[in-house]
XYZ file of C-alpha atoms in Angstrom:
437
model
C 6.631 21.652 -5.384
C 3.292 22.534 -3.746
C 3.460 26.073 -5.160
C 4.044 24.726 -8.659
C 1.065 22.386 -8.330
C -1.148 25.272 -7.155
C -0.022 27.460 -10.069
C -0.791 24.720 -12.558
C -4.202 24.097 -10.994
C -5.114 27.796 -11.200
C -4.402 27.776 -14.916
C -7.007 25.028 -15.491
C -9.862 26.095 -13.206
C -11.887 25.516 -10.061
C -13.515 22.186 -11.053
C -10.122 20.526 -11.365
C -8.961 22.089 -8.096
C -11.945 20.554 -6.301
C -11.278 17.204 -7.953
C -7.637 17.285 -6.878
C -8.605 18.021 -3.281
C -11.106 15.163 -3.382
C -8.432 12.867 -4.811
C -5.950 13.863 -2.143
C -8.285 13.223 0.795
C -9.610 9.967 -0.666
C -6.179 8.544 -1.478
C -4.754 9.468 1.931
C -7.712 7.715 3.568
C -7.516 4.658 1.325
C -3.790 4.283 1.938
C -4.363 4.379 5.674
C -6.852 1.521 5.321
C -4.714 -0.282 2.748
C -1.866 -0.514 5.254
C -3.856 -1.070 8.438
C -6.050 -3.994 7.380
C -3.252 -6.271 6.054
C -1.141 -5.438 9.102
C -4.032 -6.446 11.374
C -4.527 -9.705 9.475
C -0.796 -10.543 9.403
C -0.392 -10.018 13.141
C -3.573 -11.839 14.163
C -3.367 -14.790 11.744
C -0.417 -14.643 9.318
C 0.189 -15.181 5.613
C -2.566 -17.785 5.157
C -5.410 -15.471 6.187
C -3.913 -12.607 4.185
C -3.816 -14.760 1.041
C -7.408 -15.953 1.611
C -8.608 -12.381 2.077
C -6.758 -11.136 -1.011
C -8.102 -13.910 -3.244
C -11.667 -13.460 -1.942
C -11.624 -9.747 -2.680
C -10.186 -10.325 -6.141
C -12.937 -12.833 -6.970
C -15.592 -10.349 -5.868
C -14.046 -7.624 -7.982
C -14.144 -9.787 -11.106
C -17.937 -9.742 -10.964
C -18.482 -6.286 -9.503
C -16.421 -4.304 -12.012
C -17.953 -5.513 -15.310
C -21.514 -5.793 -13.965
C -21.518 -2.236 -12.613
C -19.458 -0.737 -15.443
C -22.402 0.259 -17.711
C -23.852 2.360 -14.897
C -20.660 4.395 -14.887
C -21.279 5.619 -18.427
C -24.940 6.445 -17.754
C -25.153 8.092 -14.342
C -23.492 11.253 -13.065
C -19.942 10.442 -12.059
C -19.873 12.959 -9.211
C -22.680 11.170 -7.370
C -21.103 7.772 -8.005
C -17.802 8.899 -6.516
C -19.330 10.729 -3.548
C -21.774 8.018 -2.478
C -19.153 5.337 -3.031
C -16.805 7.181 -0.685
C -19.617 7.401 1.878
C -19.943 3.614 1.761
C -16.185 3.272 2.254
C -16.448 5.577 5.262
C -19.075 3.339 6.871
C -16.867 0.282 6.253
C -13.903 2.017 7.900
C -15.942 2.835 11.006
C -17.158 -0.778 11.261
C -13.567 -2.045 11.100
C -12.591 0.535 13.712
C -15.295 -0.766 16.042
C -14.204 -4.390 15.520
C -10.560 -3.531 16.159
C -11.505 -1.565 19.270
C -13.279 -4.660 20.578
C -10.387 -6.938 19.501
C -12.965 -8.905 17.520
C -10.974 -10.492 14.675
C -13.086 -12.760 12.445
C -11.808 -13.464 8.960
C -15.185 -14.226 7.367
C -16.682 -11.006 8.719
C -13.698 -9.042 7.443
C -14.131 -10.658 4.014
C -17.830 -9.695 3.966
C -16.908 -6.141 4.834
C -14.320 -6.284 2.055
C -17.040 -7.274 -0.417
C -18.927 -4.072 0.418
C -15.694 -2.160 -0.153
C -15.287 -3.746 -3.581
C -18.823 -2.802 -4.618
C -18.297 0.793 -3.506
C -14.971 1.019 -5.336
C -16.593 -0.459 -8.457
C -18.460 2.839 -8.669
C -15.696 5.112 -7.400
C -12.653 3.955 -9.378
C -13.934 3.884 -12.994
C -15.885 7.127 -12.550
C -12.924 8.832 -10.890
C -10.537 7.646 -13.597
C -12.632 9.111 -16.405
C -14.226 12.245 -14.921
C -11.254 14.450 -15.861
C -12.293 14.462 -19.513
C -15.647 16.009 -18.518
C -14.203 18.758 -16.314
C -11.417 20.183 -18.481
C -11.053 20.980 -22.223
C -9.543 18.271 -24.402
C -6.404 20.316 -25.041
C -5.722 20.476 -21.277
C -6.549 16.855 -20.487
C -2.923 15.698 -20.501
C -2.007 18.395 -17.982
C -5.035 17.541 -15.843
C -4.119 13.850 -15.796
C -0.567 14.725 -14.836
C -1.767 16.931 -11.987
C -4.096 14.204 -10.760
C -1.280 11.658 -10.897
C 0.956 13.997 -8.872
C -1.789 14.709 -6.337
C -2.629 11.037 -5.957
C 1.043 10.223 -5.528
C 1.248 12.888 -2.817
C -1.728 11.244 -1.093
C -0.032 7.865 -1.371
C 3.016 9.351 0.340
C 1.097 11.088 3.123
C -1.257 8.170 3.797
C 1.393 5.571 4.712
C 3.274 8.095 6.842
C 0.071 8.906 8.717
C -0.794 5.207 9.043
C 2.661 4.266 10.308
C 2.710 7.039 12.889
C -0.808 6.233 14.087
C -0.078 2.509 14.303
C 2.976 3.251 16.414
C 1.253 5.771 18.698
C -2.405 4.739 18.823
C -2.662 1.195 17.498
C -4.784 -0.462 14.834
C -8.191 0.736 16.061
C -7.133 4.404 16.113
C -5.816 4.084 12.565
C -9.155 2.732 11.320
C -10.999 5.618 13.032
C -8.764 8.139 11.263
C -9.401 6.310 7.992
C -13.170 6.792 8.382
C -12.878 10.482 9.292
C -10.703 11.215 6.247
C -13.159 9.441 3.961
C -15.960 11.573 5.379
C -14.042 14.735 4.510
C -13.347 13.383 1.009
C -17.064 12.714 0.454
C -17.982 16.276 1.462
C -15.448 17.720 -0.995
C -16.634 15.427 -3.799
C -20.234 16.594 -3.433
C -18.977 20.104 -4.300
C -17.834 19.065 -7.790
C -19.849 20.490 -10.711
C -22.402 18.051 -12.118
C -21.288 17.771 -15.732
C -21.521 14.037 -16.221
C -23.945 12.022 -18.280
C -27.665 12.261 -17.697
C -29.593 9.825 -15.534
C -31.551 7.372 -17.709
C -33.996 5.103 -15.889
C -36.069 4.075 -18.869
C -33.474 2.043 -20.742
C -33.898 -1.133 -18.689
C -31.993 -4.370 -18.313
C -31.826 -5.140 -22.054
C -29.968 -1.923 -22.839
C -27.765 -2.400 -19.778
C -26.673 -5.783 -21.101
C -26.028 -4.298 -24.545
C -23.858 -1.599 -22.964
C -21.808 -4.203 -21.141
C -21.290 -6.345 -24.233
C -20.400 -3.267 -26.283
C -17.552 -2.343 -23.955
C -16.123 -5.875 -23.843
C -16.526 -6.269 -27.613
C -14.672 -3.018 -28.323
C -11.819 -4.053 -26.061
C -11.433 -7.366 -27.869
C -11.615 -5.973 -31.411
C -8.942 -3.266 -31.015
C -5.610 -5.177 -31.289
C -3.576 -2.663 -29.314
C -6.086 -2.566 -26.461
C -6.327 -6.361 -26.472
C -2.547 -6.815 -26.381
C -2.111 -4.125 -23.742
C -4.634 -5.877 -21.521
C -2.971 -9.271 -21.995
C 0.483 -7.978 -21.031
C -0.912 -6.141 -18.018
C -2.727 -9.306 -16.968
C 0.396 -11.447 -17.059
C 2.528 -8.815 -15.351
C 0.022 -8.213 -12.552
C 0.013 -11.877 -11.548
C 3.469 -11.233 -10.099
C 3.565 -7.457 -9.697
C 0.355 -7.356 -7.646
C 1.628 -9.454 -4.728
C 5.041 -7.753 -4.949
C 3.531 -4.314 -4.288
C 0.767 -5.680 -2.058
C 0.705 -8.656 0.293
C 4.461 -9.351 0.179
C 5.431 -5.929 1.558
C 3.968 -6.408 5.073
C 5.291 -9.978 5.093
C 8.756 -8.740 4.099
C 8.654 -6.078 6.819
C 7.621 -8.691 9.378
C 10.353 -11.094 8.207
C 12.949 -8.414 8.950
C 11.555 -8.023 12.472
C 10.400 -4.452 11.855
C 7.441 -2.629 13.417
C 4.274 -1.214 11.871
C 5.998 2.165 11.671
C 8.468 0.700 9.183
C 5.589 -0.674 7.120
C 4.305 2.889 6.853
C 7.776 4.109 5.891
C 8.077 1.448 3.171
C 4.675 2.275 1.717
C 5.507 5.983 1.915
C 8.770 5.343 0.051
C 6.824 3.615 -2.704
C 4.492 6.600 -2.907
C 7.305 9.165 -2.839
C 8.820 7.396 -5.820
C 5.440 7.666 -7.553
C 5.323 11.372 -6.746
C 8.822 12.056 -8.077
C 8.154 10.091 -11.237
C 4.808 11.728 -11.956
C 5.876 15.281 -11.181
C 9.224 15.492 -12.944
C 10.708 12.162 -13.836
C 8.443 11.001 -16.645
C 8.719 14.303 -18.561
C 12.512 14.213 -18.496
C 12.635 10.577 -19.548
C 10.133 10.995 -22.387
C 11.936 14.055 -23.787
C 15.189 12.098 -23.841
C 14.149 8.569 -24.822
C 10.634 8.817 -26.297
C 7.292 7.520 -25.047
C 7.583 3.929 -26.225
C 11.088 3.380 -24.854
C 10.111 4.865 -21.499
C 6.953 2.723 -21.315
C 8.908 -0.499 -21.857
C 12.103 0.470 -20.041
C 10.327 1.709 -16.909
C 8.279 -1.493 -16.703
C 11.430 -3.632 -16.890
C 13.215 -1.459 -14.305
C 10.251 -1.774 -11.976
C 10.557 -5.553 -12.056
C 14.271 -5.373 -11.301
C 13.644 -2.999 -8.383
C 11.032 -5.391 -6.987
C 13.539 -8.234 -7.207
C 16.012 -6.073 -5.275
C 13.328 -5.429 -2.633
C 13.030 -9.154 -2.057
C 16.795 -9.476 -1.754
C 17.100 -6.567 0.730
C 18.360 -7.527 4.192
C 17.985 -4.154 5.889
C 15.212 -1.610 6.313
C 17.161 1.167 4.557
C 17.832 -0.925 1.448
C 14.179 -1.983 1.324
C 13.033 1.636 1.532
C 15.410 2.698 -1.261
C 14.380 -0.120 -3.609
C 10.684 0.570 -3.062
C 11.286 4.233 -3.891
C 12.777 3.084 -7.205
C 9.741 0.847 -7.758
C 7.413 3.834 -7.311
C 9.445 6.046 -9.634
C 9.470 3.424 -12.388
C 5.754 2.714 -11.966
C 4.829 6.401 -12.278
C 7.014 6.874 -15.337
C 5.483 3.829 -16.993
C 1.887 4.636 -16.039
C 1.885 8.297 -17.018
C 3.215 7.586 -20.494
C 0.380 5.182 -21.188
C -2.492 6.761 -19.246
C -2.860 9.995 -21.226
C -2.658 8.379 -24.660
C -4.953 5.512 -23.732
C -7.585 7.801 -22.191
C -7.628 10.087 -25.218
C -7.711 7.213 -27.716
C -10.818 5.589 -26.203
C -14.133 7.227 -27.239
C -15.585 9.129 -24.301
C -18.795 7.099 -24.025
C -16.756 3.870 -23.797
C -14.091 4.947 -21.319
C -15.679 3.601 -18.139
C -16.661 0.287 -19.715
C -13.247 -0.370 -21.255
C -11.483 0.689 -18.067
C -13.729 -1.610 -16.040
C -12.893 -4.523 -18.355
C -9.207 -3.806 -17.738
C -9.828 -3.808 -14.004
C -11.648 -7.124 -14.329
C -8.641 -8.784 -15.986
C -6.391 -7.238 -13.361
C -8.503 -8.791 -10.643
C -8.358 -12.201 -12.305
C -4.585 -11.838 -12.132
C -5.151 -10.674 -8.561
C -6.613 -14.096 -7.770
C -3.787 -16.051 -9.354
C -0.987 -13.957 -7.867
C -1.793 -14.397 -4.160
C -2.548 -18.082 -4.721
C 0.856 -18.606 -6.330
C 2.531 -16.488 -3.652
C 0.757 -18.359 -0.860
C 1.802 -21.727 -2.296
C 5.381 -20.540 -2.777
C 5.597 -19.225 0.790
C 4.919 -22.711 2.122
C 8.206 -23.860 0.543
C 10.495 -20.818 0.455
C 11.268 -17.745 2.540
C 9.586 -14.428 1.848
C 12.770 -12.906 0.391
C 13.200 -15.650 -2.217
C 9.554 -15.545 -3.269
C 9.664 -11.743 -3.488
C 12.808 -11.793 -5.668
C 11.333 -14.388 -8.033
C 8.153 -12.369 -8.407
C 10.178 -9.277 -9.263
C 12.167 -11.110 -11.934
C 8.968 -12.551 -13.429
C 7.503 -9.029 -13.562
C 10.590 -7.817 -15.412
C 10.464 -10.628 -17.970
C 6.749 -10.366 -18.711
C 6.764 -6.550 -18.893
C 9.150 -6.743 -21.849
C 6.296 -8.382 -23.779
C 4.905 -4.894 -24.420
C 7.209 -4.647 -27.456
C 5.125 -7.374 -29.144
C 1.821 -5.444 -28.984
C 0.614 -4.555 -32.524
C 1.051 -0.893 -33.552
C 2.295 0.114 -30.103
C 5.294 2.045 -31.461
C 3.070 3.868 -33.941
C 0.554 4.667 -31.215
C 3.095 6.210 -28.855
C 4.617 8.270 -31.669
C 1.337 10.219 -32.045
C 0.825 13.561 -30.334
C -2.195 14.288 -28.131
C -4.252 15.794 -30.955
C -3.597 12.862 -33.261
C -4.365 10.230 -30.630
C -7.763 11.673 -29.610
C -10.479 9.141 -30.569
C -7.779 7.117 -32.363
C -9.443 3.804 -31.562
C -12.715 4.927 -33.182
C -10.936 6.295 -36.255
C -8.817 3.186 -36.796
C -11.412 0.576 -35.758
C -14.857 2.125 -36.313
C -16.544 -1.292 -36.385
C -15.608 -1.751 -32.716
C -17.778 1.219 -31.692
C -20.911 0.804 -33.800
C -23.715 3.208 -32.886
C -26.195 0.348 -33.155
C -24.558 -1.409 -30.226
C -24.743 1.419 -27.723
C -26.399 4.800 -27.903
C -24.595 8.007 -27.073
C -25.302 9.249 -23.571
C -27.055 12.590 -23.245
C -25.374 15.445 -21.465
C -26.777 16.909 -18.282
C -28.588 20.182 -18.618
């Protein structure tokens, strides 16, 4: 598998190879932190503190993502990603110091989480859209697939590393490793070619506000984008906790150790890797893009429900692998088409608006889960959330022109939103960014 990835990278070029290495190191590091922090909170305080932390971070993200989104279309994406990772590295080292001192304070951890959100508000949108600036348009689909595979590999390696370190060295050691990996990722990111948009200081706050409104306006006007966002919002209310806060609680309810939490998260990531590397291609060739997009989303909900029902570690690991496979198959089918359809100078803003709605759902989900956990066991809550995910995901069939959209090939779908809804991307609303020289 690794040899095939390397061969495919060589056919696209060095910039993408550097980006893939940066992705790999960053995702491995983030997964280590993603597992370690909730595990620390669960063992020091329990479900209540975990729900409070999750909701607090989601609220912060609602404001951070849209307010910082216009900067992502104006400033060089390489610098945004690299400096954002540096900030994440500092946060990881602070958490490592607190854990080493056994100094658990929820409010301090939430404040540190706010810094993490701000850093990721620069890193995530820029990282999600930089591919289109590093590879030719006719190779973008392949580049996105390679990035998805590499990120899935990082999501598999990260939990395994976290679980092993938790078992052998404890929580503090795991945070220290998290910071070191982020430092390596930042160094690699600084080596990327600077091909992003030019730095523009002179535009001022008025133009910044116009940029922000332009992105939100475009998202609302395009019916397919609006419907897609609505379905994702409803689904994530239940899917978010099911792939997030409920996993460590489920592991704890089965009396398992932190090593098993790493194994469960690794299983989820291995499923993502299998789906992104081979599974989605086979499914699309047999059933078509639209059917795979809807079917995989429904299957993911059913697999999450089975995870809640599981009474043994092995069954839980197997169901989470299925969840990852379905998620990758669903996400890959939509990601390429959606990225190509959005005009390049709007990609970060529209993506950030999507993240904002996801974070609103991220507030509601943990609140509902926290309330439910006061009345029912973790397994019952988990199963109900999986079934709700399945039901709401089927709403994708109601999105206007979705079948038509997925029937297009990659050439036809490029800039499709601008061609079909030109009034949503008026030049008078936002000026085209200049390219770096």
